[in-house]
Short mmCIF file of C-alpha atoms (C1' of nucleotides) in Angstrom, two decimals:
data_model
loop_
_atom_site.label_atom_id
_atom_site.label_comp_id
_atom_site.label_asym_id
_atom_site.label_seq_id
_atom_site.Cartn_x
_atom_site.Cartn_y
_atom_site.Cartn_z
CA MET N 1 29.31 21.83 27.17
CA LYS N 2 29.06 22.38 30.79
CA THR N 3 25.84 21.42 32.25
CA LYS N 4 24.84 23.36 35.51
CA GLU N 5 23.13 21.63 38.01
CA HIS N 6 19.94 24.07 37.89
CA LYS N 7 16.67 22.26 36.93
CA ILE N 8 15.89 23.55 33.30
CA PRO N 9 12.23 24.73 32.47
CA GLU N 10 10.54 22.42 29.90
CA ALA N 11 10.00 25.75 28.12
CA THR N 12 13.54 26.15 27.73
CA ILE N 13 13.92 22.98 26.14
CA LYS N 14 11.18 23.60 23.98
CA ARG N 15 12.57 27.11 22.65
CA LEU N 16 16.27 25.46 22.18
CA SER N 17 14.34 23.22 19.62
CA THR N 18 13.06 26.13 17.91
CA TYR N 19 16.37 27.88 18.05
CA VAL N 20 18.31 25.03 16.41
CA ASN N 21 15.70 24.84 13.69
CA TYR N 22 15.98 28.18 12.55
CA LEU N 23 19.97 28.18 13.09
CA GLY N 24 19.93 25.67 10.24
CA ARG N 25 18.20 27.71 8.12
CA LEU N 26 19.58 31.30 8.98
CA GLY N 27 23.56 30.13 9.22
CA THR N 28 24.44 30.87 5.60
CA ASP N 29 27.94 31.49 4.65
CA SER N 30 27.00 35.46 4.60
CA ASN N 31 25.64 35.17 8.07
CA PRO N 32 28.65 33.06 9.94
CA VAL N 33 27.82 35.36 13.06
CA ILE N 34 23.94 35.78 14.81
CA SER N 35 23.04 38.03 17.75
CA SER N 36 20.68 37.10 20.07
CA GLU N 37 18.21 39.95 18.75
CA ILE N 38 18.30 38.66 15.13
CA LEU N 39 17.68 35.10 16.25
CA GLY N 40 14.86 36.27 18.39
CA GLU N 41 13.16 38.11 15.71
CA SER N 42 13.06 34.83 13.69
CA CYS N 43 11.95 32.69 16.78
CA GLN N 44 9.56 35.37 18.17
CA VAL N 45 11.44 35.11 21.49
CA SER N 46 12.86 37.78 23.47
CA PRO N 47 16.82 38.30 23.18
CA ALA N 48 17.13 38.12 27.04
CA GLN N 49 15.32 35.01 26.98
CA ILE N 50 17.49 33.31 24.55
CA ARG N 51 20.56 34.39 26.58
CA LYS N 52 19.07 33.09 29.80
CA ASP N 53 18.01 29.73 27.96
CA LEU N 54 21.66 29.50 26.81
CA SER N 55 23.07 30.49 30.07
CA TYR N 56 21.76 27.28 31.82
CA PHE N 57 24.19 25.33 29.89
CA GLY N 58 27.23 27.41 29.78
CA GLU N 59 28.38 30.49 27.56
CA PHE N 60 28.48 30.15 23.73
CA GLY N 61 28.67 33.55 22.54
CA VAL N 62 31.42 36.10 22.28
CA ARG N 63 30.54 39.53 24.10
CA GLY N 64 30.15 42.38 22.09
CA VAL N 65 29.84 40.06 18.86
CA GLY N 66 27.38 37.39 18.98
CA TYR N 67 27.32 33.88 18.39
CA ASP N 68 29.00 31.64 15.68
CA THR N 69 26.13 30.17 13.92
CA LYS N 70 27.05 27.07 13.04
CA LYS N 71 28.82 26.39 16.30
CA LEU N 72 25.82 27.09 18.04
CA GLU N 73 24.05 24.98 15.97
CA ALA N 74 26.25 22.29 16.88
CA GLU N 75 26.22 23.17 20.88
CA ILE N 76 22.32 23.02 20.73
CA LYS N 77 22.44 19.77 19.30
CA ASP N 78 24.65 18.49 21.57
CA ILE N 79 22.59 19.85 24.39
CA LEU N 80 19.32 18.18 23.13
CA GLY N 81 21.06 15.09 22.38
CA ILE N 82 19.53 15.01 18.45
CA ASN N 83 23.07 13.84 17.29
CA HIS N 84 22.54 10.24 18.71
CA ASN N 85 20.95 7.48 16.57
CA TRP N 86 18.37 5.72 18.62
CA PRO N 87 16.98 2.67 17.25
CA THR N 88 13.38 3.55 16.83
CA THR N 89 9.89 1.51 15.97
CA VAL N 90 6.46 3.09 15.25
CA VAL N 91 3.65 0.77 16.40
CA GLY N 92 0.49 1.64 14.64
CA VAL N 93 0.65 2.17 10.81
CA GLY N 94 -2.47 3.95 9.97
CA LYS N 95 -1.99 7.41 8.15
CA LEU N 96 -0.56 9.03 11.09
CA GLY N 97 2.16 6.29 11.54
CA GLN N 98 2.81 6.21 7.45
CA ALA N 99 3.13 9.98 8.07
CA LEU N 100 5.95 9.70 10.66
CA LEU N 101 7.75 6.98 8.96
CA ASN N 102 8.11 9.23 5.90
CA PHE N 103 9.18 12.23 7.85
CA ASP N 104 12.82 12.89 6.94
CA PHE N 105 13.50 14.81 10.20
CA PHE N 106 13.32 11.99 12.15
CA ARG N 107 16.52 10.77 11.10
CA ASN N 108 17.82 14.67 11.66
CA HIS N 109 16.77 14.46 15.11
CA GLY N 110 18.50 11.45 16.33
CA PHE N 111 16.13 8.49 15.48
CA ARG N 112 16.26 5.63 13.04
CA ILE N 113 13.44 4.11 12.42
CA ILE N 114 14.02 0.25 12.02
CA THR N 115 10.84 -1.45 12.30
CA ALA N 116 7.22 -1.11 12.41
CA PHE N 117 4.19 -2.73 13.81
CA ASP N 118 0.59 -3.06 13.41
CA SER N 119 -2.35 -5.38 14.07
CA ASP N 120 -4.15 -5.63 10.62
CA PRO N 121 -3.34 -8.90 8.64
CA ASN N 122 -3.21 -7.25 5.66
CA LYS N 123 -0.55 -5.01 6.40
CA ILE N 124 1.79 -7.54 8.02
CA GLY N 125 4.72 -8.51 5.83
CA THR N 126 4.23 -5.73 3.72
CA GLU N 127 6.55 -2.81 3.36
CA ALA N 128 6.07 0.45 4.88
CA ALA N 129 7.02 3.73 3.25
CA ASN N 130 10.51 3.81 3.93
CA GLY N 131 11.45 0.04 3.19
CA VAL N 132 10.59 -1.13 6.95
CA THR N 133 8.73 -4.19 6.94
CA ILE N 134 5.63 -4.39 8.95
CA GLN N 135 5.27 -6.71 11.73
CA SER N 136 2.87 -8.31 13.94
CA ILE N 137 1.93 -6.58 17.37
CA SER N 138 2.84 -9.90 18.96
CA ASN N 139 6.27 -9.77 18.27
CA ILE N 140 6.98 -6.57 19.90
CA GLU N 141 8.56 -7.67 23.08
CA LYS N 142 10.66 -9.96 21.54
CA CYS N 143 11.74 -7.71 18.68
CA VAL N 144 12.83 -4.79 20.93
CA ARG N 145 14.76 -7.07 22.81
CA GLU N 146 16.55 -8.33 20.09
CA GLU N 147 17.17 -5.34 18.00
CA LYS N 148 17.89 -3.05 21.18
CA ILE N 149 15.27 -0.71 20.05
CA SER N 150 15.62 2.50 22.58
CA ILE N 151 12.27 4.47 21.28
CA GLY N 152 8.70 3.64 20.51
CA ILE N 153 6.29 5.96 19.00
CA ILE N 154 2.81 4.93 19.48
CA THR N 155 0.27 5.93 16.82
CA THR N 156 -2.46 3.19 17.76
CA PRO N 157 -6.15 3.73 18.63
CA VAL N 158 -6.80 4.48 22.14
CA ALA N 159 -8.02 1.18 22.81
CA ALA N 160 -4.44 -0.56 22.07
CA ALA N 161 -2.05 2.19 23.32
CA GLN N 162 -1.85 1.07 26.94
CA ASP N 163 -1.45 -3.00 25.78
CA VAL N 164 1.29 -1.87 23.17
CA THR N 165 3.04 0.26 25.62
CA ASP N 166 3.27 -2.52 28.03
CA LYS N 167 4.61 -4.67 25.47
CA LEU N 168 7.49 -2.35 24.50
CA VAL N 169 8.13 -1.80 28.33
CA ASP N 170 8.38 -5.55 28.58
CA GLY N 171 10.78 -5.69 25.68
CA GLY N 172 12.89 -3.13 27.41
CA ILE N 173 12.04 0.16 25.82
CA LYS N 174 13.89 3.49 26.96
CA GLY N 175 11.48 5.88 25.58
CA ILE N 176 8.02 6.50 24.22
CA LEU N 177 6.36 9.04 22.14
CA ASN N 178 2.59 8.84 22.52
CA PHE N 179 0.19 10.24 19.99
CA ALA N 180 -2.76 8.27 21.12
CA PRO N 181 -5.00 10.82 23.22
CA ILE N 182 -4.66 8.72 26.45
CA LYS N 183 -2.14 9.19 29.28
CA VAL N 184 -0.55 5.71 29.24
CA LYS N 185 1.26 4.67 32.42
CA VAL N 186 5.05 3.23 32.24
CA PRO N 187 7.72 2.52 35.17
CA GLU N 188 10.09 5.40 36.17
CA THR N 189 12.87 4.19 34.22
CA VAL N 190 11.11 4.81 30.91
CA THR N 191 10.88 8.31 29.50
CA LEU N 192 7.50 9.16 28.14
CA ARG N 193 5.94 12.06 26.26
CA ASN N 194 2.36 12.47 25.10
CA VAL N 195 1.70 14.36 22.20
CA SER N 196 -1.96 15.29 22.27
CA ILE N 197 -3.31 16.69 19.12
CA THR N 198 -6.79 16.82 20.13
CA SER N 199 -5.88 18.94 23.20
CA GLU N 200 -4.27 21.37 20.31
CA LEU N 201 -7.62 21.21 18.48
CA ASP N 202 -9.57 22.04 21.82
CA ASN N 203 -7.32 24.87 22.53
CA LEU N 204 -7.48 26.36 19.29
CA ALA N 205 -11.41 25.86 19.67
CA TYR N 206 -11.14 27.94 23.25
CA LEU N 207 -9.21 30.60 21.91
CA LEU N 208 -11.72 31.23 19.02
CA THR N 209 -14.80 30.89 21.50
CA GLN N 210 -12.94 33.67 23.36
CA LYS N 211 -12.46 36.08 20.76
CA LYS N 212 -16.03 35.98 19.63
CA ARG N 213 -17.19 37.03 23.11
CA MET Z 1 -21.15 29.16 32.99
CA LYS Z 2 -20.13 32.09 34.51
CA THR Z 3 -16.49 33.16 33.06
CA LYS Z 4 -14.64 35.33 35.69
CA GLU Z 5 -12.47 37.96 34.31
CA HIS Z 6 -8.99 36.40 35.49
CA LYS Z 7 -6.35 35.42 32.95
CA ILE Z 8 -6.70 31.74 32.40
CA PRO Z 9 -3.40 29.90 32.21
CA GLU Z 10 -2.76 27.87 29.12
CA ALA Z 11 -2.04 24.70 30.96
CA THR Z 12 -5.50 25.23 32.68
CA ILE Z 13 -6.74 25.02 28.97
CA LYS Z 14 -4.92 21.92 28.17
CA ARG Z 15 -5.78 20.12 31.31
CA LEU Z 16 -9.54 20.90 30.78
CA SER Z 17 -8.97 19.22 27.31
CA THR Z 18 -7.74 16.24 29.22
CA TYR Z 19 -10.49 15.99 31.63
CA VAL Z 20 -13.18 16.17 29.11
CA ASN Z 21 -11.53 13.36 27.38
CA TYR Z 22 -11.84 11.22 30.37
CA LEU Z 23 -15.01 12.07 31.32
CA GLY Z 24 -16.38 10.86 27.99
CA ARG Z 25 -14.81 7.80 28.75
CA LEU Z 26 -15.28 7.30 32.71
CA GLY Z 27 -18.81 8.55 32.70
CA THR Z 28 -20.61 5.02 32.41
CA ASP Z 29 -24.06 4.83 33.89
CA SER Z 30 -22.52 3.07 36.78
CA ASN Z 31 -20.51 6.29 37.53
CA PRO Z 32 -22.95 9.23 37.48
CA VAL Z 33 -20.81 11.03 39.97
CA ILE Z 34 -17.29 11.62 39.87
CA SER Z 35 -14.74 13.11 42.64
CA SER Z 36 -11.83 15.44 41.84
CA GLU Z 37 -9.69 12.88 43.41
CA ILE Z 38 -10.69 9.70 41.05
CA LEU Z 39 -10.62 12.03 37.90
CA GLY Z 40 -7.13 13.17 39.19
CA GLU Z 41 -6.01 9.67 39.28
CA SER Z 42 -7.07 8.97 35.25
CA CYS Z 43 -5.72 11.95 34.15
CA GLN Z 44 -2.63 12.19 36.63
CA VAL Z 45 -3.51 15.62 37.95
CA SER Z 46 -3.50 16.43 41.19
CA PRO Z 47 -7.20 16.67 42.79
CA ALA Z 48 -6.91 20.28 43.80
CA GLN Z 49 -5.52 21.23 40.64
CA ILE Z 50 -8.78 20.10 38.97
CA ARG Z 51 -10.77 21.85 41.42
CA LYS Z 52 -8.69 25.10 40.93
CA ASP Z 53 -8.64 24.85 37.20
CA LEU Z 54 -12.58 24.60 37.16
CA SER Z 55 -13.26 27.27 39.76
CA TYR Z 56 -11.97 29.91 36.94
CA PHE Z 57 -15.10 29.20 35.32
CA GLY Z 58 -17.62 29.00 38.39
CA GLU Z 59 -18.87 26.02 40.56
CA PHE Z 60 -19.96 22.95 38.71
CA GLY Z 61 -19.73 20.39 41.77
CA VAL Z 62 -21.66 19.56 44.73
CA ARG Z 63 -19.58 19.59 48.02
CA GLY Z 64 -19.22 16.39 49.93
CA VAL Z 65 -20.54 14.58 46.74
CA GLY Z 66 -18.46 15.30 43.76
CA TYR Z 67 -19.33 16.16 39.97
CA ASP Z 68 -22.17 15.00 37.80
CA THR Z 69 -19.75 13.15 35.31
CA LYS Z 70 -22.22 13.96 32.09
CA LYS Z 71 -22.83 17.30 33.18
CA LEU Z 72 -19.26 18.28 34.01
CA GLU Z 73 -18.35 16.81 30.52
CA ALA Z 74 -21.12 18.97 28.90
CA GLU Z 75 -19.90 22.20 30.88
CA ILE Z 76 -16.51 21.84 29.77
CA LYS Z 77 -17.24 21.16 26.32
CA ASP Z 78 -18.97 24.56 26.53
CA ILE Z 79 -16.12 26.25 28.24
CA LEU Z 80 -13.67 25.19 25.43
CA GLY Z 81 -16.15 25.50 22.87
CA ILE Z 82 -15.79 22.30 21.45
CA ASN Z 83 -19.70 22.27 20.68
CA HIS Z 84 -19.22 24.61 17.78
CA ASN Z 85 -19.22 23.31 14.13
CA TRP Z 86 -16.50 25.24 12.50
CA PRO Z 87 -16.11 24.98 8.74
CA THR Z 88 -12.45 24.09 8.28
CA THR Z 89 -9.90 23.19 5.36
CA VAL Z 90 -6.77 21.31 5.57
CA VAL Z 91 -3.83 22.47 3.31
CA GLY Z 92 -1.56 19.97 2.20
CA VAL Z 93 -2.65 16.46 1.65
CA GLY Z 94 0.39 14.55 2.43
CA LYS Z 95 0.19 11.77 4.83
CA LEU Z 96 -0.03 13.77 7.78
CA GLY Z 97 -2.92 15.79 6.06
CA GLN Z 98 -4.63 12.38 5.17
CA ALA Z 99 -4.53 11.55 8.91
CA LEU Z 100 -5.96 14.53 10.09
CA LEU Z 101 -8.87 14.21 7.24
CA ASN Z 102 -9.53 10.79 8.68
CA PHE Z 103 -9.63 11.62 12.28
CA ASP Z 104 -12.85 11.16 13.77
CA PHE Z 105 -12.20 13.34 16.47
CA PHE Z 106 -12.35 16.39 14.53
CA ARG Z 107 -15.83 16.14 14.17
CA ASN Z 108 -16.31 15.70 18.18
CA HIS Z 109 -14.22 18.69 18.67
CA GLY Z 110 -16.03 21.35 16.88
CA PHE Z 111 -14.59 21.20 13.66
CA ARG Z 112 -15.96 20.19 10.31
CA ILE Z 113 -13.76 19.42 7.32
CA ILE Z 114 -15.20 20.85 4.09
CA THR Z 115 -12.27 21.37 1.83
CA ALA Z 116 -8.90 20.23 1.38
CA PHE Z 117 -6.22 22.18 -0.72
CA ASP Z 118 -2.62 20.98 -2.43
CA SER Z 119 -0.43 21.85 -5.04
CA ASP Z 120 -0.04 18.38 -6.66
CA PRO Z 121 -1.53 18.50 -10.07
CA ASN Z 122 -2.06 14.68 -9.49
CA LYS Z 123 -4.03 15.31 -6.55
CA ILE Z 124 -6.17 17.93 -7.75
CA GLY Z 125 -9.68 16.96 -8.40
CA THR Z 126 -9.34 13.71 -6.67
CA GLU Z 127 -11.43 12.79 -3.56
CA ALA Z 128 -9.50 12.78 -0.27
CA ALA Z 129 -10.26 10.20 2.18
CA ASN Z 130 -13.57 11.53 3.88
CA GLY Z 131 -15.19 12.38 0.24
CA VAL Z 132 -13.77 15.99 0.67
CA THR Z 133 -12.42 17.04 -3.09
CA ILE Z 134 -9.08 18.42 -3.40
CA GLN Z 135 -8.62 21.76 -4.51
CA SER Z 136 -5.77 23.67 -6.10
CA ILE Z 137 -3.87 26.05 -3.64
CA SER Z 138 -4.37 28.89 -5.64
CA ASN Z 139 -7.98 28.90 -5.07
CA ILE Z 140 -7.62 29.15 -1.22
CA GLU Z 141 -8.30 32.75 -0.91
CA LYS Z 142 -11.92 32.40 -3.11
CA CYS Z 143 -12.82 29.54 -1.42
CA VAL Z 144 -12.04 30.41 2.11
CA ARG Z 145 -14.36 33.76 1.38
CA GLU Z 146 -17.14 32.04 -0.39
CA GLU Z 147 -17.72 28.96 1.87
CA LYS Z 148 -16.81 31.35 4.92
CA ILE Z 149 -14.31 28.64 6.58
CA SER Z 150 -13.02 29.53 9.76
CA ILE Z 151 -10.43 26.99 10.32
CA GLY Z 152 -7.47 26.22 8.40
CA ILE Z 153 -5.09 23.72 9.29
CA ILE Z 154 -1.51 23.72 7.76
CA THR Z 155 0.21 20.45 6.84
CA THR Z 156 2.33 21.49 4.13
CA PRO Z 157 6.17 21.53 3.95
CA VAL Z 158 8.19 24.50 5.52
CA ALA Z 159 8.61 26.34 2.18
CA ALA Z 160 4.86 26.46 1.56
CA ALA Z 161 3.81 27.55 5.00
CA GLN Z 162 3.83 31.12 4.96
CA ASP Z 163 2.64 31.55 1.53
CA VAL Z 164 -0.24 29.43 2.38
CA THR Z 165 -0.82 31.07 5.58
CA ASP Z 166 -1.13 34.70 3.74
CA LYS Z 167 -3.74 33.20 1.28
CA LEU Z 168 -5.59 32.15 3.99
CA VAL Z 169 -5.63 35.20 5.92
CA ASP Z 170 -6.36 37.14 2.90
CA GLY Z 171 -9.63 34.83 2.49
CA GLY Z 172 -10.72 35.94 5.88
CA ILE Z 173 -9.60 32.86 8.04
CA LYS Z 174 -10.28 33.09 11.82
CA GLY Z 175 -7.92 30.36 13.24
CA ILE Z 176 -5.12 28.32 12.08
CA LEU Z 177 -3.49 25.18 13.42
CA ASN Z 178 -0.28 25.02 11.92
CA PHE Z 179 1.97 21.79 11.65
CA ALA Z 180 4.86 23.18 9.74
CA PRO Z 181 8.00 23.45 11.75
CA ILE Z 182 7.92 27.25 11.42
CA LYS Z 183 6.48 29.99 13.18
CA VAL Z 184 4.14 31.48 10.34
CA LYS Z 185 3.24 35.12 10.87
CA VAL Z 186 -0.49 36.29 11.14
CA PRO Z 187 -2.27 39.50 11.96
CA GLU Z 188 -3.45 40.12 15.46
CA THR Z 189 -7.07 39.35 14.32
CA VAL Z 190 -6.18 35.45 13.62
CA THR Z 191 -5.96 33.07 16.00
CA LEU Z 192 -2.71 30.85 15.50
CA ARG Z 193 -1.44 27.69 17.19
CA ASN Z 194 2.09 25.86 16.23
CA VAL Z 195 2.01 22.14 16.76
CA SER Z 196 5.67 21.17 16.36
CA ILE Z 197 6.08 17.42 16.38
CA THR Z 198 9.85 18.20 15.80
CA SER Z 199 10.12 19.89 19.28
CA GLU Z 200 8.67 16.81 20.74
CA LEU Z 201 10.85 14.69 19.39
CA ASP Z 202 13.91 16.82 20.36
CA ASN Z 203 12.38 16.97 23.96
CA LEU Z 204 12.25 13.25 24.14
CA ALA Z 205 15.62 13.21 22.87
CA TYR Z 206 16.69 15.46 25.45
CA LEU Z 207 15.09 13.52 28.51
CA LEU Z 208 16.81 10.27 27.04
CA THR Z 209 20.33 11.90 26.99
CA GLN Z 210 20.02 13.45 30.48
CA LYS Z 211 18.91 10.25 31.77
CA LYS Z 212 22.13 8.29 30.05
CA ARG Z 213 24.23 10.79 32.14
"C1'" DG W 1 47.85 51.94 24.65
"C1'" DT W 2 43.48 53.84 25.44
"C1'" DT W 3 38.82 54.57 24.60
"C1'" DA W 4 34.41 53.84 22.60
"C1'" DT W 5 31.35 50.72 21.13
"C1'" DG W 6 28.36 46.43 21.35
"C1'" DC W 7 26.72 42.13 22.77
"C1'" DT W 8 26.72 38.69 25.83
"C1'" DG W 9 25.93 36.48 30.63
"C1'" DT W 10 23.37 36.99 34.94
"C1'" DG W 11 21.88 38.74 39.49
"C1'" DA W 12 17.69 40.75 40.98
"C1'" DT W 13 12.75 41.44 40.32
"C1'" DA W 14 8.32 41.12 38.49
"C1'" DG W 15 4.79 38.06 37.24
"C1'" DT W 16 2.98 33.70 36.80
"C1'" DT W 17 1.08 29.03 38.38
"C1'" DA W 18 0.59 25.10 41.27
"C1'" DT W 19 0.23 23.55 46.21
"C1'" DC W 20 -1.77 23.82 50.24
"C1'" DA W 21 -4.78 23.99 54.19
"C1'" DC W 22 -9.21 24.64 55.63
"C1'" DA W 23 -13.81 26.83 55.49
"C1'" DT W 24 -18.06 26.08 53.26
"C1'" DT W 25 -22.05 23.43 52.29
"C1'" DG W 26 -24.73 19.93 50.53
"C1'" DT W 27 -26.10 14.83 52.26
"C1'" DT W 28 -27.02 10.83 55.35
"C1'" DG W 29 -28.22 8.59 59.23
"C1'" DC W 30 -30.65 8.55 63.50
"C1'" DG U 1 -33.79 18.52 63.45
"C1'" DC U 2 -29.27 17.87 64.37
"C1'" DA U 3 -24.89 16.08 64.17
"C1'" DA U 4 -21.29 13.57 61.57
"C1'" DC U 5 -19.32 13.33 57.11
"C1'" DA U 6 -17.24 14.05 52.69
"C1'" DA U 7 -15.54 16.61 48.92
"C1'" DT U 8 -15.96 21.19 46.90
"C1'" DG U 9 -14.15 25.94 46.27
"C1'" DT U 10 -10.82 29.29 47.51
"C1'" DG U 11 -7.56 32.72 49.70
"C1'" DA U 12 -2.84 32.42 51.19
"C1'" DT U 13 1.63 30.66 50.44
"C1'" DA U 14 5.46 28.49 48.03
"C1'" DA U 15 7.59 27.50 43.53
"C1'" DC U 16 8.52 28.32 39.09
"C1'" DT U 17 9.60 31.32 35.03
"C1'" DA U 18 10.17 35.57 32.56
"C1'" DT U 19 11.94 40.12 32.45
"C1'" DC U 20 14.94 43.54 33.37
"C1'" DA U 21 19.07 46.28 33.84
"C1'" DC U 22 23.69 46.38 33.86
"C1'" DA U 23 28.06 44.55 34.69
"C1'" DG U 24 31.74 42.22 31.92
"C1'" DC U 25 34.29 41.21 28.29
"C1'" DA U 26 36.02 41.01 23.46
"C1'" DT U 27 36.84 43.90 19.24
"C1'" DA U 28 37.50 47.94 16.56
"C1'" DA U 29 39.38 52.52 16.23
"C1'" DC U 30 42.21 56.18 16.50
#
DNA sequence: GTTATGCTGTGATAGTTATCACATTGTTGC
DNA sequence: GCAACAATGTGATAACTATCACAGCATAAC
């Protein structure tokens, strides 16, 4: 992979994620090769867009032929870095936290959940769905440091989100995926992504309202 | 609200959602008025961006003063259409589905969940967390039509997503929020939004990988 | 070997979105 | 009533992103 020095649009990264997802399913033995046109149909992206997205990172296809399905999948995984194995923790073991603890694809996307935290005394000490023991929020900093946890996933209520973030940061966390509908603050050294389900809801509401007029 | 005939950027809608979220919390009695600068600090958006976003829909502030906090909140809610009360269903009552059934903010964002569907015989007939009875997937079309359900939220596995989508569409659904990591196909008359948690994971993985280099 | 074919890779172009700078206008104090 | 002030609203500009059209290159056919 030869990464070029251009700045990559975030939309490109999002689409690469889609491509790799479909490549995993399309890449049967009967489809060893795939063209940007066919992949584009599945992903609902124009062929030119796919080629442009890939061109930021190098040349992966064969002109006149197309892309080796399995090889392209591996290349994109390499670009995205989902072949890593980051020690991960989930903070907030409500329904959403439990859902995430159960998601198989965490493992397939480079994350290994090794601990979970909650503030509810009834939950602390019990085992979460995938065999991980739930610990007290007050242990976060110590545990993150000792277990060298890289990624924190926040699924607490809004009120706790910033406090929990600070504890993760103090422990030396590298990245945070925040599901609480608040923009938590982190130092520049920490990578942060906010996932806002409420904003998706609002967006849908907006689109529907528009259509009615 | 005077809607102008420009096309509104999707990013603007996403930010409006953030604004309304913060306005609800910032708008105490001691803060009856707020400036774009102060709101921008909380939302981590530039003041100019906020004013531009609002200008697509009209004039809501007072020059030299700022915005009436409560009034602006109401105006944005009106723009987004989150003051409606759409009958909503959740299809797929796994952990994620349960998490969504429990989310308070559904109600606060214009959605009223009145039914839930699942294919698991052990779940059918039982009551989901918020008092909604879980029905069989095979009832979707009939139920959507009879109960005049407007919104479908899909939290099934990938394999079932398109089938369930078709059933919702046949029943006359108006909008779909899809959490399955596949781009389901719907006719143009149906409004669709895909929420891809996997793509958020991939994006975080990418950012972390970049930082390491 | 030569030509025809087909799909990639990419520079140029068009379109979209964010930023900037300032004109505008309501408010306050005298 | 007038001047000074403060924060909005917006046209102009810059930055970014997607689309297009075709050159480039590997393959296949003859």
